[in-house]
Amino acid sequence: MNVNGNENDSRGTPTLFWPEAMRVAPQLLDEAPAGARRRRYALLINPFYPKDPHASFGKHVLTPTLALTSVAAATPAGWEVRYFDENLLHGPPPLDPLPEVVGITVHLTFAERAYALARHYRRRGCKVVLGGLHVLSCPQEAAPHADALALGDGVEVWPQILRDLAGDSPDDLADAAAPREGCEDPARKPALSIHTERERIAGTPVYRGDFRRSYRDDPPPRRDLLPRRSFLTTSSLIATRGCHNRCGFCYLSTDGLQMPYRMRDPEQIAAEFSADEQPYGVFIDNNLGSSREYLRRLCRALRPLNKIWSAAVTIDVTEDPQLVRDMALAGCTGVFIGFESLTDQNLSDAGKRTPRPADYGRRVRILHDSGIQVNGSFVLGFDHDGPDVFARTAEWVEENRLECATFHILTPYPGTPLFRQMEAEGRLLHRDWSRYDTAHVVFQPRRMTVEQLQAGYAWLYQRLFSHRSIWRRRPEDPRAVPAYLAMSYLYKRSNYLWHLLIRNELVHSVWRPLVELTRLRHLRFREELAQRPLESPLPSRGAVISAGV
């Protein structure tokens, strides 16, 4: 593969633009100069991970992760905290000044990079805290690389970790634990004294946070720490936690992860969205529609803001067409829907509660009738998938005019029922976690070869990003076509441009006018939608922004 060009190869197959900066982490030099260590300074790092050249680079800078900014919000008074994302192409994380504590989020696919960063800072005398889902599923692996492990809800345990690593005295702990006036936030109260015996794994102290506690008590994320120029929007929003589904392949089914459905007050979310002064927000909830009554209340709170937003929901939200319309009137321009498969047996085996795939098309139309774009997510390689799954999926996406589609190779995450099944059947090919990224085949498929599954995944992206497919999926309303084409080509076929924008911190500057234009168009669309009877379909008007891109 020619990783620097996009001309056709000798077989006529388009090659992929995949520059080194998007596939290789910045070098960590042992001899790199470092400043003096600064007391009570914590640095939070989102490690680098290689970008899939088949998909758009834009999805990595759509909006920042909330994990680290939420942890930052729980930092005790008297501490300085900073945020650094290696994926923004600013080079390796800073060493001047040296932080007292480094917090690193660890995902399966970039675990080795996270451990390299931990070594980089620990050899300079910094204390390292590792947290994230991979730490929860593989704590024995992570423990040797850390001075503390955060398992579960990091917001709850972060204050205590800092106090313990800083060696605060009992008097300091008492002062820090005193609740602020009018604040009953349990995340700011230490769970244990530093003198209390603590669980350890391989000698590393373990701090366990409980996702079952009240979610509405969490402080708002520290968006002020984010480099706004590097993201399309900094309004990452999360209103709910958990999902009513427990699919066997999903990370929510990881052993030890107890994440019941929790909701924050809609007024809290509206206030956060308003305060960030961004025209567009992205809800990163697993399923914003798990509670339809809650979603209805949230829409009422968001509607007066006159902003636009996108979210992940399940297709059964269409069982209430009035709710779909309420979403549109509140500013929803797009939804990310995990269809997963068009085969009933695959969905049944995965334990996903969903309407029959035969009814998916009608339900997509309900969303389109309210002007809501659909980004469909599909998992490839289930046990009932044969080599014909790729063409069938592409045809269905095009016939139903999905504005965007995202594809994933079935990946057995450690600690999930799917992983245990694959392990018991001897179908795992290796445990190189860096390739457990849903873009590589890491198991033996049942009804096709490894090579067929890998090639079919690449073919689907090639087809859906083709001129023919983009045109075939255009909106039925001619007025919506220009905006749809702009989104499709700027997002799907412009990785050269995305690399340039990310490297030069131009993402926000270039996209902000387009987002604002979309918002103004959608405000006019809402006026028209509000006057239409519910049973009267309204031609989809399209939008520049698509959910979950």
XYZ file of C-alpha atoms in Angstrom:
549
model
C 0.000 0.000 0.000
C 1.259 3.452 -0.908
C 0.690 5.324 2.349
C 1.405 8.787 0.966
C -0.715 8.977 -2.148
C -4.231 8.385 -3.358
C -3.608 7.430 -6.945
C -4.639 4.022 -8.217
C -2.249 1.106 -7.981
C -1.455 -1.232 -10.869
C -4.718 -3.130 -10.316
C -6.840 0.037 -10.408
C -7.545 -0.109 -6.698
C -7.419 3.290 -4.933
C -4.557 3.492 -2.459
C -4.857 5.192 0.883
C -3.426 8.393 2.283
C -1.832 7.415 5.584
C 0.945 9.799 6.630
C 3.418 8.816 9.317
C 1.970 11.292 11.813
C -1.371 9.454 11.683
C 0.083 5.960 12.153
C 3.228 6.316 14.295
C 3.335 7.755 17.813
C 5.762 10.620 18.487
C 9.144 9.421 19.714
C 9.866 9.475 23.443
C 13.551 10.298 23.913
C 15.353 9.251 27.082
C 17.709 12.196 26.689
C 14.932 14.759 26.244
C 15.538 17.681 28.636
C 13.101 18.024 31.510
C 12.293 20.877 33.833
C 12.014 20.862 37.587
C 9.195 18.893 39.151
C 6.263 21.097 40.137
C 4.511 20.214 43.374
C 0.741 19.633 43.118
C 0.701 19.660 39.315
C -1.164 16.843 37.548
C -0.919 16.155 33.823
C -3.696 14.109 32.146
C -2.733 12.364 28.882
C -4.796 10.809 26.100
C -2.248 8.522 24.353
C -1.678 8.305 20.617
C -3.327 5.563 18.586
C -2.942 4.823 14.835
C -5.771 6.096 12.643
C -7.592 3.764 10.261
C -6.853 5.075 6.737
C -10.066 3.530 5.399
C -12.194 5.868 7.540
C -12.116 9.622 7.919
C -9.422 11.213 10.056
C -12.036 13.799 10.963
C -13.793 11.560 13.458
C -10.802 11.789 15.783
C -11.187 15.537 16.212
C -14.963 15.802 16.103
C -15.076 16.341 19.855
C -12.752 15.525 22.784
C -13.153 12.603 25.143
C -14.940 13.463 28.367
C -13.058 10.896 30.435
C -10.077 13.083 31.263
C -11.878 16.424 31.477
C -14.371 14.848 33.882
C -11.519 13.541 36.036
C -9.910 16.979 35.892
C -13.103 18.487 37.299
C -12.715 16.344 40.428
C -9.185 17.638 41.112
C -8.956 18.998 44.689
C -8.383 22.684 45.364
C -4.724 23.611 45.451
C -3.769 21.431 42.488
C -2.918 22.584 38.963
C -4.149 20.276 36.227
C -3.471 20.220 32.478
C -4.712 18.117 29.548
C -2.649 16.771 26.654
C -3.912 14.744 23.677
C -1.180 13.084 21.594
C -3.618 12.659 18.708
C -3.627 16.391 17.985
C -0.142 16.025 16.432
C 1.619 18.402 18.825
C 4.438 15.934 19.466
C 5.156 14.063 22.719
C 3.674 15.279 26.015
C 5.515 18.089 27.844
C 8.332 17.591 30.353
C 8.790 21.188 31.509
C 7.750 21.526 34.217
C 7.632 17.914 35.321
C 4.288 16.990 36.874
C 4.082 15.452 40.302
C 1.334 13.106 39.060
C 0.570 11.889 35.546
C -2.854 10.396 34.809
C -3.088 8.260 31.653
C -6.249 6.753 30.224
C -5.661 3.246 28.845
C -7.644 1.685 26.034
C -7.044 -1.773 24.646
C -5.604 -0.551 21.331
C -3.103 1.903 22.773
C -2.173 0.062 25.971
C 1.473 -0.323 24.919
C 1.709 3.385 24.167
C 0.205 4.170 27.565
C 2.782 1.939 29.259
C 5.603 3.608 27.291
C 4.390 7.013 28.476
C 4.242 5.695 32.034
C 7.882 4.557 31.829
C 8.847 7.900 30.256
C 7.552 9.849 33.245
C 8.307 7.381 36.031
C 12.017 7.294 35.180
C 11.972 11.052 35.806
C 10.440 10.617 39.244
C 6.788 11.340 38.407
C 3.979 9.262 39.917
C 1.745 7.626 37.303
C -1.934 6.737 37.623
C -3.481 4.395 35.036
C -7.218 4.140 34.510
C -9.711 3.226 31.826
C -11.508 0.148 30.623
C -8.379 -1.840 29.765
C -7.050 -1.346 33.279
C -10.333 -2.686 34.620
C -10.248 -5.777 32.372
C -6.490 -6.438 32.649
C -5.288 -4.968 35.980
C -2.483 -7.495 36.384
C -1.024 -6.361 33.075
C -1.265 -2.654 33.932
C -0.086 -2.781 37.564
C 3.700 -2.951 36.965
C 3.523 0.273 34.953
C 1.776 2.415 37.565
C 2.020 3.898 41.031
C -1.758 3.622 41.371
C -4.623 1.998 39.454
C -8.062 3.588 39.116
C -10.649 0.875 38.500
C -14.177 1.931 37.665
C -15.348 5.502 38.092
C -12.224 7.666 38.024
C -14.092 10.819 39.026
C -14.878 9.291 42.406
C -11.357 8.138 43.263
C -9.151 10.802 41.632
C -9.145 13.218 44.609
C -8.048 10.495 47.007
C -5.351 9.233 44.646
C -3.819 12.705 44.429
C -3.846 13.164 48.190
C -2.236 9.786 48.770
C 0.451 10.178 46.094
C 1.264 13.677 47.328
C 1.644 12.346 50.867
C -0.812 14.805 52.386
C -0.953 14.881 56.159
C -4.151 13.946 58.031
C -4.775 17.673 58.611
C -4.498 18.344 54.880
C -6.933 15.518 54.213
C -9.439 16.903 56.685
C -9.292 20.337 55.058
C -9.576 18.943 51.539
C -12.460 16.660 52.518
C -14.553 19.512 53.905
C -17.438 20.003 51.454
C -17.728 23.343 49.775
C -20.691 25.432 50.743
C -23.807 24.018 49.123
C -21.860 21.115 47.584
C -22.468 17.497 48.549
C -20.274 16.054 45.808
C -18.995 12.684 47.075
C -16.199 12.763 44.495
C -14.504 15.449 46.562
C -14.488 13.389 49.769
C -11.669 10.908 50.385
C -12.866 7.323 50.481
C -10.010 6.163 52.735
C -7.316 7.725 54.863
C -3.774 7.321 53.619
C -3.175 5.275 56.769
C -5.863 2.718 55.844
C -4.747 -0.588 54.389
C -5.521 -0.608 50.670
C -5.968 -3.361 48.106
C -2.923 -3.934 45.920
C -2.267 -5.739 42.648
C 1.359 -6.711 42.046
C 2.244 -4.226 44.766
C 0.379 -1.316 43.150
C -2.367 0.415 45.177
C -5.853 -0.024 43.727
C -8.655 2.539 43.971
C -12.121 1.328 43.021
C -14.804 3.782 41.921
C -18.464 2.840 41.833
C -20.538 3.747 38.769
C -23.672 2.948 40.764
C -23.512 6.190 42.729
C -25.590 9.240 41.802
C -24.431 10.592 38.451
C -26.002 14.026 38.822
C -23.520 14.880 41.611
C -20.517 14.845 39.273
C -18.986 18.280 38.613
C -19.149 19.534 35.005
C -16.145 18.610 32.811
C -13.224 21.059 32.652
C -13.696 22.148 29.042
C -11.550 25.194 29.738
C -8.490 22.890 29.631
C -9.122 21.884 26.017
C -7.321 23.332 22.978
C -10.470 24.608 21.279
C -8.783 25.251 17.929
C -8.067 21.539 17.556
C -11.645 20.227 17.725
C -14.714 20.770 15.589
C -16.575 21.370 18.856
C -15.578 21.142 22.502
C -19.190 20.563 23.539
C -18.871 16.875 24.342
C -21.975 16.160 26.394
C -23.082 13.180 28.431
C -26.540 13.100 29.978
C -26.866 9.400 30.796
C -24.602 6.515 31.615
C -25.201 2.879 30.729
C -27.484 1.176 28.229
C -30.508 -1.127 28.394
C -28.675 -3.559 26.084
C -25.798 -5.806 27.160
C -24.493 -7.058 23.830
C -21.914 -9.827 24.201
C -19.350 -8.010 22.038
C -19.759 -4.569 23.661
C -17.313 -3.153 26.206
C -20.263 -2.546 28.563
C -20.375 -6.308 29.130
C -16.781 -6.366 30.450
C -16.320 -8.388 33.638
C -16.328 -6.180 36.717
C -17.967 -3.228 34.965
C -21.175 -2.482 36.828
C -22.679 0.518 35.083
C -26.423 0.784 35.725
C -28.433 3.346 33.828
C -28.013 6.773 35.436
C -29.300 10.173 34.343
C -28.318 13.754 35.013
C -30.882 16.520 35.327
C -31.772 17.873 31.855
C -31.332 21.396 33.184
C -27.712 20.555 34.076
C -27.007 19.452 30.531
C -28.666 22.487 28.985
C -26.665 24.786 31.269
C -23.369 23.100 30.305
C -24.200 23.265 26.594
C -25.157 26.916 26.869
C -22.047 27.856 28.848
C -19.644 26.342 26.289
C -20.824 28.798 23.620
C -20.546 26.287 20.787
C -23.275 26.028 18.109
C -22.945 22.240 17.887
C -22.750 19.576 20.586
C -22.118 15.839 20.519
C -23.744 13.562 23.074
C -21.341 10.696 23.725
C -23.847 8.660 25.753
C -23.937 4.965 24.914
C -27.644 5.320 24.205
C -29.316 8.667 24.804
C -32.715 7.072 24.157
C -32.687 4.289 26.755
C -35.371 6.182 28.676
C -37.814 7.820 26.298
C -39.399 9.925 29.021
C -35.993 11.261 30.020
C -35.120 12.033 26.388
C -38.399 13.928 26.053
C -37.541 16.042 29.114
C -34.039 16.636 27.781
C -35.425 17.842 24.456
C -37.636 20.337 26.263
C -34.574 21.692 28.069
C -32.452 21.907 24.906
C -34.989 23.433 22.530
C -34.694 27.056 23.791
C -30.919 27.023 23.196
C -31.385 27.140 19.396
C -28.330 24.919 18.934
C -27.770 21.710 16.988
C -26.559 18.360 18.272
C -26.121 14.690 17.482
C -26.298 11.558 19.613
C -26.179 7.774 19.648
C -29.556 6.076 20.049
C -31.000 2.679 19.255
C -33.406 2.265 16.363
C -36.315 1.533 18.699
C -36.519 5.261 19.461
C -38.630 5.373 16.278
C -41.446 3.534 18.050
C -42.481 7.007 19.191
C -42.533 9.273 16.089
C -43.522 12.249 18.238
C -40.335 11.797 20.270
C -38.311 11.742 17.049
C -39.936 15.016 16.067
C -39.229 16.442 19.536
C -35.570 15.583 19.034
C -35.487 17.436 15.723
C -37.268 20.465 17.164
C -34.704 20.511 19.990
C -31.844 20.657 17.486
C -30.967 17.029 16.680
C -29.488 16.896 13.179
C -28.091 13.367 13.214
C -28.069 10.082 15.093
C -25.548 7.281 15.313
C -27.385 3.934 15.340
C -25.822 0.568 15.998
C -27.734 -1.610 13.552
C -24.838 -4.094 14.004
C -26.227 -6.661 11.563
C -29.013 -7.219 9.049
C -29.306 -10.880 10.129
C -31.726 -11.803 12.915
C -29.646 -14.702 14.208
C -26.539 -12.545 14.618
C -28.466 -10.081 16.766
C -29.998 -12.866 18.818
C -26.616 -14.500 19.428
C -25.182 -11.153 20.536
C -28.022 -10.603 23.006
C -29.089 -7.317 21.404
C -32.698 -6.352 21.982
C -33.769 -4.581 18.832
C -36.577 -4.505 16.256
C -36.331 -6.957 13.371
C -33.886 -5.909 10.635
C -36.699 -6.281 8.112
C -38.245 -3.188 9.701
C -35.077 -1.099 9.814
C -35.784 0.671 6.541
C -39.192 1.947 7.651
C -37.710 3.208 10.881
C -34.900 5.034 9.092
C -37.576 6.820 7.085
C -39.194 8.060 10.313
C -35.913 9.725 11.243
C -35.476 11.165 7.758
C -39.025 12.537 7.807
C -37.973 14.716 10.748
C -34.802 15.851 9.008
C -32.496 13.674 11.121
C -29.537 12.118 9.343
C -28.526 8.551 10.126
C -25.011 7.217 10.568
C -25.436 3.453 10.697
C -22.899 1.264 12.478
C -22.377 -2.306 11.273
C -20.276 -5.128 12.742
C -18.782 -7.607 10.283
C -17.748 -11.195 10.971
C -20.547 -12.595 13.112
C -20.927 -16.356 12.981
C -23.816 -16.128 10.516
C -21.950 -13.771 8.169
C -20.627 -15.222 4.935
C -18.717 -13.532 2.109
C -21.989 -12.073 0.805
C -22.457 -9.858 3.892
C -20.437 -6.988 2.424
C -22.444 -6.489 -0.764
C -25.751 -7.003 1.090
C -24.828 -4.386 3.662
C -23.696 -1.872 1.042
C -26.895 -2.329 -0.972
C -29.064 -1.823 2.115
C -27.189 1.325 3.150
C -27.596 2.795 -0.329
C -31.225 1.767 -0.786
C -32.163 3.412 2.498
C -30.071 6.517 1.789
C -28.037 6.473 4.988
C -26.001 9.639 4.947
C -23.065 7.925 6.608
C -22.054 4.413 7.660
C -19.382 3.103 9.994
C -18.018 -0.424 9.809
C -16.293 -2.522 12.459
C -14.727 -5.949 12.292
C -16.111 -8.034 15.156
C -13.550 -7.729 17.951
C -13.550 -9.821 21.145
C -12.554 -7.362 23.876
C -10.890 -8.950 26.930
C -13.327 -9.612 29.744
C -16.414 -9.812 27.512
C -18.577 -12.890 26.849
C -17.426 -12.830 23.225
C -13.771 -13.019 24.275
C -14.452 -15.965 26.563
C -16.332 -17.745 23.771
C -13.578 -17.192 21.216
C -10.919 -18.243 23.707
C -12.788 -21.431 24.624
C -13.245 -22.308 20.939
C -9.573 -21.676 20.169
C -10.432 -18.999 17.594
C -8.274 -16.120 18.860
C -5.376 -15.507 16.470
C -3.184 -13.561 18.925
C -3.267 -11.103 21.841
C -1.607 -8.152 20.204
C -3.991 -5.587 21.713
C -2.878 -2.870 19.288
C -4.734 -4.744 16.545
C -7.939 -5.186 18.574
C -9.168 -1.915 17.037
C -12.145 -3.199 14.978
C -10.107 -2.562 11.809
C -8.122 -5.836 11.948
C -9.250 -9.461 12.082
C -8.038 -10.991 15.355
C -10.086 -14.219 15.341
C -10.967 -17.039 12.985
C -14.355 -16.296 11.352
C -16.766 -19.207 11.118
C -18.093 -18.783 7.563
C -15.269 -17.035 5.722
C -11.514 -16.755 5.794
C -9.533 -14.148 7.696
C -8.463 -12.669 4.376
C -12.048 -12.420 3.098
C -13.188 -10.565 6.205
C -10.271 -8.138 6.113
C -10.704 -7.443 2.406
C -14.482 -7.091 2.722
C -14.092 -4.483 5.450
C -11.796 -2.387 3.233
C -14.090 -2.870 0.230
C -17.122 -1.556 2.122
C -15.408 1.712 3.002
C -14.113 2.022 -0.547
C -17.601 1.571 -1.945
C -19.440 3.817 0.520
C -16.888 6.604 0.021
C -17.117 6.307 -3.776
C -18.653 9.039 -5.937
C -21.363 6.620 -7.090
C -22.442 5.638 -3.591
C -22.375 9.194 -2.270
C -24.615 10.302 -5.118
C -26.950 7.333 -4.802
C -27.571 8.133 -1.116
C -28.347 11.823 -1.683
C -31.491 13.215 0.021
C -34.750 13.110 -1.878
C -35.288 16.837 -1.342
C -33.136 18.689 -3.943
C -32.676 21.586 -1.492
C -30.734 19.290 0.828
C -28.341 17.902 -1.771
C -25.664 20.658 -1.722
C -25.237 20.463 2.061
C -25.194 16.673 1.936
C -22.519 16.629 -0.763
C -20.431 19.140 1.165
C -20.537 16.938 4.262
C -19.818 13.785 2.285
C -16.811 15.100 0.415
C -15.310 17.221 3.178
C -15.660 14.431 5.685
C -15.335 11.187 3.759
C -12.940 11.975 0.920
C -10.647 14.619 2.385
C -8.092 12.923 4.606
C -5.406 15.097 3.019
C -7.309 18.119 4.275
C -7.978 16.637 7.722
C -4.284 15.907 8.237
C -3.466 19.511 7.311
C -6.143 20.954 9.596
C -5.183 18.799 12.575
C -1.460 19.460 12.207
C -1.963 23.231 11.972
C -4.714 23.577 14.614
C -7.225 24.777 12.030
C -10.064 22.301 12.591
C -12.271 24.669 14.562
C -11.514 27.739 12.436
C -12.367 26.028 9.152
C -15.432 24.121 10.345
C -17.034 26.766 12.579
C -18.572 28.741 9.659
C -19.988 25.543 8.162
C -21.425 24.496 11.503
C -22.992 27.901 12.029
C -24.509 27.780 8.544
C -25.994 24.390 9.406
C -27.438 25.762 12.641
C -29.126 28.653 10.844
C -30.542 26.331 8.187
C -31.834 24.013 10.875
C -33.585 26.839 12.733
C -35.537 27.625 9.562
C -36.231 23.930 9.071
C -37.621 23.640 12.618
C -40.145 26.380 11.943
C -41.416 24.438 8.958
C -41.382 21.138 10.841
C -43.350 22.516 13.774
C -46.209 23.520 11.446
C -46.525 20.108 9.791
C -48.939 17.449 11.088
C -47.064 14.487 12.518
C -48.462 12.099 9.928
C -47.334 14.356 7.063
C -43.783 13.460 5.990
C -41.418 16.376 5.523
C -38.619 16.059 2.967
C -35.255 15.671 4.684
C -33.261 18.878 4.498
C -29.884 17.412 5.368
C -27.057 18.956 7.390
C -23.334 19.468 7.148
C -22.707 17.661 10.439
C -23.379 13.969 10.855
C -23.470 12.121 14.154
C -20.664 9.852 15.176
C -18.534 10.615 12.119
